[in-house]
Amino acid sequence: MSDIQQYLDVLSGLDFKGMYNSDFLHTWDKTTDELKALYATAAALRNLRERNISSKIFDSGLAVSLFRDNSTRTRFSFSKASNLLGLELQDLDEKKSQIAHGETVRETATMISFMADVIGIRDDMYIGKGDAYMKEVSESVQQAYADGVLDHRPTLISLQSDSDHPTQSSADMLYLIKEFGGLENLKGKKVAVTWAYSPSYGKPLSCPQSLISLLPRFGMDVTLAHPEGYDLMPEVVERAKGYAAENGTSFKQVNTMAEAFEGADIVIPKSWAPYVGMEKRTNLYAEGDDAGIAALEKELLAQNATHQDWCSTTELMAKTANGQDTIFMHPLPADISGVSCEHGEVMADVFDMHRDGMYKEASYKPYAIAAMMFLQKVADPVATLKALEDAGTPRWYQA
Amino acid sequence: MSDIQQYLDVLSGLDFKGMYNSDFLHTWDKTTDELKALYATAAALRNLRERNISSKIFDSGLAVSLFRDNSTRTRFSFSKASNLLGLELQDLDEKKSQIAHGETVRETATMISFMADVIGIRDDMYIGKGDAYMKEVSESVQQAYADGVLDHRPTLISLQSDSDHPTQSSADMLYLIKEFGGLENLKGKKVAVTWAYSPSYGKPLSCPQSLISLLPRFGMDVTLAHPEGYDLMPEVVERAKGYAAENGTSFKQVNTMAEAFEGADIVIPKSWAPYVGMEKRTNLYAEGDDAGIAALEKELLAQNATHQDWCSTTELMAKTANGQDTIFMHPLPADISGVSCEHGEVMADVFDMHRDGMYKEASYKPYAIAAMMFLQKVADPVATLKALEDAGTPRWYQA
Amino acid sequence: MSDIQQYLDVLSGLDFKGMYNSDFLHTWDKTTDELKALYATAAALRNLRERNISSKIFDSGLAVSLFRDNSTRTRFSFSKASNLLGLELQDLDEKKSQIAHGETVRETATMISFMADVIGIRDDMYIGKGDAYMKEVSESVQQAYADGVLDHRPTLISLQSDSDHPTQSSADMLYLIKEFGGLENLKGKKVAVTWAYSPSYGKPLSCPQSLISLLPRFGMDVTLAHPEGYDLMPEVVERAKGYAAENGTSFKQVNTMAEAFEGADIVIPKSWAPYVGMEKRTNLYAEGDDAGIAALEKELLAQNATHQDWCSTTELMAKTANGQDTIFMHPLPADISGVSCEHGEVMADVFDMHRDGMYKEASYKPYAIAAMMFLQKVADPVATLKALEDAGTPRWYQA
């Protein structure tokens, strides 16, 4: 903690040139070296901040955010990351905007991009739509740059799409690296990524998907558990299997929480919507079929209600590798039985025991985002981090 | 006005170590020395700004605001204070946030606090609720810091609760200190804090309460006037009496504006809701009793309407110590007879005569807030103010 | 592009002292020298930015925006301009604000102005209202400064009123200067400012008005075309005629797009509402006559619908000076036939051919606004720009 040299040493041994001027839309777009560079950079930025050293690399500049779904944690994390590097946040509120009926994505993307350095987008509600939207924004700003309309290309960061939630899974990795004392110590750890009951419906699939497609790449054994009918997107499950095979780890699917918890070093139980139901919903929205949507909601809630036993209890925790001390993760907010609802994802006593851990997990998200920005905007991150360390400008000045 | 030495001299003679890393929720939580330090620091910051010297102590950092009631003046004041010290404002809009049904205050407080340096909260609508909410936020961030979840503790500033409005009353004090040429000159001044008629209902009690519990501490004689039934919170009135007794000043209660205005050096007439009615409203809201709330509103408006004679007129002003020149204060916006309503708190001619004074009064609020932030975030304010003065970095650069 | 000396040379030959500490509400309030200074300053700021040199002149400070109509392009442009100079944006959202019923403009203007350096206002919906509002804000802050309430006077920038849209027309001029390789090359160029069909109604008159009253001042021959009944404000048309006469250029009015396009070097087709209809609407709003407004809307849409042939086609473009290569401008978003509506202002193929040009046109707006701010807040712009160039502080730091 006395300096950032250890992180610079790690970075010096990695090939991550491809991140400069690129987007961060999915972890699976990135090489393992690039992800390792992300974790080392996030740790270095956190270290600088905790030692009150400024990591401002922008004297002025804008980070544009576009949230097509409500958000507190990610909104604040993006804002904090931007501020840490010297960018001012400018939120595009589609309701207050004169985005004309039929205005193309290409036009909106270009219009918000003059003088923008980074664009963060959350668009996670409709299967297939979030990824498509972000891809179109990315191509639009690339085109505008190529055409000489933009004098530089803002880079994109996905703040959650329908397929992946890379800022959340990166924060999760940073937390695990810290808890286990190093990335190499994650090898062979057993992780339960499991569905849990929630009295609400329609929670994004991208949370569990981001985990199963990332953890195997660092040697973790993943067990995915959900009731019948709660499948994830098939291509993401295939990707998870592929990563597991490549990295000599196991990827298993089971049908009960108990099986997944058995001997697990880390448990991550959270509700999500059935893929098939979400595809239906996407189509019904496209058709403007409100009655169909209402019927679907009723049906999905009834389907959920048959699985109220999918709740994390001390009994289930007792089955894990370290019993009640086993690491329990959740991106929050959780549905807590007896606190936020009658029956939820987790019992209040389990939540209370692991509250600090989950809050610490959340504390890494601003740094994960800041590291994405840093690696996208800085050609030589090692030299630049070193220069920040050497300058030692206090973030918070006191005589 | 040539430098800030006079304020540094004042600060050097005061004991205000307790303010560092603490919250500012009520003036009555603070010692008299601490309040004096607040006024001197606010004056020093204003002096620096007026001489175009930067008082930015944060290279990056966030000030989080949470307004549970509409606001222009305080919202802008908080934003200005943050900016003056180098913090970027991040507003938590509860409507746009994914604050889950049943999400605990503890969780929201922690989630917004990563990388936050200051949190400002307005929660003034329901008796007993605002103070309780702020206390819970304060304890939550303290807990998160103790548990290692936060790497430093953001400090809180009340931007108005149900009991106190410390940023307003501090701005009022700064204005009075300036008008009377020094804090010591306020001793023995007679102040009328009086109710006034308004065609709306439910105005917060915290405005008059913040005055009666602060002014006696600096030797002012306070007369509180209101019609029968418009009592303030009993514990605050007791506190006011206690301060008056401690400081050898008088605290009187009367039932007419005329009595309060008689011989007053300063008059502060403003409408507020009856305490009993507000307690009822708080309970009706808790019960979700909309019909009860509508009936109460009707009843309270009718009660108000019987007191339309509680309006500041030139006749009443003539009774004061300096007639039409007596200092007339209001936190604004005021209900002005014939301008914003048919009958209001003050006649248009009286308002016009005192408009500049009230606008100047308002101009101190950003400095009051900035001084609270400064004293909470800086271990050695004298040395740091001196260093800012010596550096002389222009706030607004021109070659 | 290697330095800003050419712009400093231009500025040195101009008299624009009047801009310091003044507002920018209409281009017609400004001398030709002042407008030339605006264009040179905008170009210098863009040059600095493109060479990664900081033009931050504010260490802290606020730019307040007030949008009384939806906006994306102008909102983001104002935000970017503020950020470029070091000001933080603070938006006054009238819906979230405690602007009391009947609160005077004078009071609101003063309350938002403590510590504000610039105020940007869009108020373009009602004939006569936007200009009047901005004038009142300007006089209010001047009064507050004179009365000692404000320690300095924030300057105003119109982000569109009912009569003029100076930030748009300034961006248009910057684009034309660039495209034609210099301000002097605009002399004698033929410009078609023409009405176009839109399936919506009530589009502001200030766009075409800002063009016809500005372009003749730099020697351009303007032809204004619209169907009968779509007159602009008579005083603005008179002003356009006056400028044309003064500058030895022609100002013609015709009744078909074809006549206007004939031989034009630049075409700017865009819909607007008939002046008479907008005056009626303003009065109906003032009277709160909702039925009258609905009837008027129906009537105006029907009137529009008789002019669907006012659409930019390749056939019309063929009549211009350079055929399909002739410069085609639009402030965006445009109503594009077959894209955003069935019949609109422009055919999709014409729009596509000129898309890059219109996007480039838009890219100048942040610099136009930044230059207005710079000239209003800097006493010696030449020396200050030179000092920024010499300091060469990187906007975006990389080791």
Short mmCIF file of N, CA, C and O in Angstrom, two decimals, chain B residues 172 279 323 325:
data_model
loop_
_atom_site.label_atom_id
_atom_site.label_comp_id
_atom_site.label_asym_id
_atom_site.label_seq_id
_atom_site.Cartn_x
_atom_site.Cartn_y
_atom_site.Cartn_z
N ASP B 172 -28.26 33.96 7.92
CA ASP B 172 -28.88 35.10 8.61
C ASP B 172 -27.89 35.77 9.55
O ASP B 172 -27.79 36.99 9.62
N GLU B 279 -48.04 17.42 12.97
CA GLU B 279 -47.94 16.07 13.56
C GLU B 279 -49.06 15.19 13.03
O GLU B 279 -48.83 14.05 12.67
N GLY B 323 -38.01 52.37 12.53
CA GLY B 323 -39.08 52.61 11.58
C GLY B 323 -38.88 51.84 10.30
O GLY B 323 -38.51 50.67 10.32
N ASP B 325 -36.58 51.83 8.33
CA ASP B 325 -35.19 51.42 8.09
C ASP B 325 -34.78 50.19 8.90
O ASP B 325 -33.66 49.69 8.74
#
